């Protein structure tokens, strides 16, 4: 499964990317607002040091303006993926932008039929929001399973980008449900590496190794 980082904080992104395990980056208007930075500047800065997909979201609600905004965003760098909301206008914009060769990430997906429409419109990625469904008392992971089943039956090539990920368990479950990618907040990404038994086992190994008095280098 591909790992994307869900943040517009450049310093955090640089640290994550240095792991060599990051395949993409997603931003949204809330994350841009949180960064306090100029939107186009921060996307350009990210694309300077990271060459995987970088999602940048349009702000308009009507298709013609979304298309115009998407064209501007796509010109920032070749690896910009234009992000549009899953509305009727958003899917009209998706069709036009993807026909023009832009990568499009359709966001705010909450049902499998929405995901089917996004695939028909030519989306490169569909972003189902797991955590926000869980917050409402639904099981967000059911949505990933349903989308996976529909995409496999009809051989849709749109990638399932599990979003609104809140925990390492979400990452595990999204991987098991067949998500192609998951976009993960940096603290959750950092937590993926950790297990107390790894730390304890390493301490024991190091203690025993010190007892041998040997060196490798
Ligand atoms: O990529 C979308 C994601 O950032 C939404 O996450 O935690 O705000 O529901 P959250």
PDB file of N, CA and C and ligand atoms in Angstrom, residues 6 26 28 31 83 107 129 131-132 135 163-166 183, ligand 1:
ATOM      1  N   UNK A   6      -0.460  13.477   5.195  1.00  0.00           N
ATOM      2  CA  UNK A   6      -1.577  14.410   5.135  1.00  0.00           C
ATOM      3  C   UNK A   6      -1.214  15.646   5.948  1.00  0.00           C
ATOM      4  N   UNK A  26      -0.820  14.867   0.718  1.00  0.00           N
ATOM      5  CA  UNK A  26      -2.121  15.504   0.489  1.00  0.00           C
ATOM      6  C   UNK A  26      -2.233  16.736   1.378  1.00  0.00           C
ATOM      7  N   UNK A  28      -5.225  20.055   2.202  1.00  0.00           N
ATOM      8  CA  UNK A  28      -6.606  20.512   1.999  1.00  0.00           C
ATOM      9  C   UNK A  28      -6.687  21.937   2.545  1.00  0.00           C
ATOM     10  N   UNK A  31      -5.743  22.300   6.196  1.00  0.00           N
ATOM     11  CA  UNK A  31      -4.311  22.109   6.490  1.00  0.00           C
ATOM     12  C   UNK A  31      -3.495  23.318   6.024  1.00  0.00           C
ATOM     13  N   UNK A  83      -7.044  18.465  -6.480  1.00  0.00           N
ATOM     14  CA  UNK A  83      -8.030  17.829  -5.594  1.00  0.00           C
ATOM     15  C   UNK A  83      -9.349  18.576  -5.733  1.00  0.00           C
ATOM     16  N   UNK A 107     -12.185  14.203  -3.444  1.00  0.00           N
ATOM     17  CA  UNK A 107     -12.164  14.143  -1.980  1.00  0.00           C
ATOM     18  C   UNK A 107     -13.563  14.265  -1.381  1.00  0.00           C
ATOM     19  N   UNK A 129     -13.386   9.174   3.423  1.00  0.00           N
ATOM     20  CA  UNK A 129     -13.004   9.707   4.734  1.00  0.00           C
ATOM     21  C   UNK A 129     -13.436   8.735   5.842  1.00  0.00           C
ATOM     22  N   UNK A 131     -12.263   8.259   9.176  1.00  0.00           N
ATOM     23  CA  UNK A 131     -12.443   8.743  10.552  1.00  0.00           C
ATOM     24  C   UNK A 131     -13.741   9.518  10.726  1.00  0.00           C
ATOM     25  N   UNK A 132     -14.095  10.330   9.723  1.00  0.00           N
ATOM     26  CA  UNK A 132     -15.312  11.145   9.871  1.00  0.00           C
ATOM     27  C   UNK A 132     -16.559  10.269   9.845  1.00  0.00           C
ATOM     28  N   UNK A 135     -16.671   8.788  13.302  1.00  0.00           N
ATOM     29  CA  UNK A 135     -17.143   9.817  14.246  1.00  0.00           C
ATOM     30  C   UNK A 135     -18.667   9.856  14.318  1.00  0.00           C
ATOM     31  N   UNK A 163      -8.551   8.182   3.514  1.00  0.00           N
ATOM     32  CA  UNK A 163      -8.254   9.481   4.130  1.00  0.00           C
ATOM     33  C   UNK A 163      -8.984   9.595   5.463  1.00  0.00           C
ATOM     34  N   UNK A 164      -8.717  10.698   6.154  1.00  0.00           N
ATOM     35  CA  UNK A 164      -9.260  10.887   7.498  1.00  0.00           C
ATOM     36  C   UNK A 164      -8.863   9.693   8.373  1.00  0.00           C
ATOM     37  N   UNK A 165      -7.574   9.379   8.293  1.00  0.00           N
ATOM     38  CA  UNK A 165      -6.978   8.273   9.046  1.00  0.00           C
ATOM     39  C   UNK A 165      -6.572   8.812  10.411  1.00  0.00           C
ATOM     40  N   UNK A 166      -6.933   8.104  11.458  1.00  0.00           N
ATOM     41  CA  UNK A 166      -6.693   8.636  12.810  1.00  0.00           C
ATOM     42  C   UNK A 166      -5.742   7.776  13.645  1.00  0.00           C
ATOM     43  N   UNK A 183      -3.637   8.204   3.250  1.00  0.00           N
ATOM     44  CA  UNK A 183      -2.987   9.468   3.594  1.00  0.00           C
ATOM     45  C   UNK A 183      -3.087   9.660   5.095  1.00  0.00           C
TER      46      UNK A 183
HETATM   47  O1  LIG B   1      -7.178  14.104   3.719  1.00  0.00           O
HETATM   48  C1  LIG B   1      -8.371  14.396   4.375  1.00  0.00           C
HETATM   49  C2  LIG B   1      -8.152  14.382   5.829  1.00  0.00           C
HETATM   50  O2  LIG B   1      -7.208  15.355   6.123  1.00  0.00           O
HETATM   51  C3  LIG B   1      -9.303  14.612   6.702  1.00  0.00           C
HETATM   52  O3  LIG B   1      -8.914  14.186   7.963  1.00  0.00           O
HETATM   53  O4  LIG B   1      -8.958  14.024  10.390  1.00  0.00           O
HETATM   54  O5  LIG B   1      -9.793  16.109   9.241  1.00  0.00           O
HETATM   55  O6  LIG B   1     -11.116  14.004   9.152  1.00  0.00           O
HETATM   56  P1  LIG B   1      -9.740  14.610   9.258  1.00  0.00           P
END
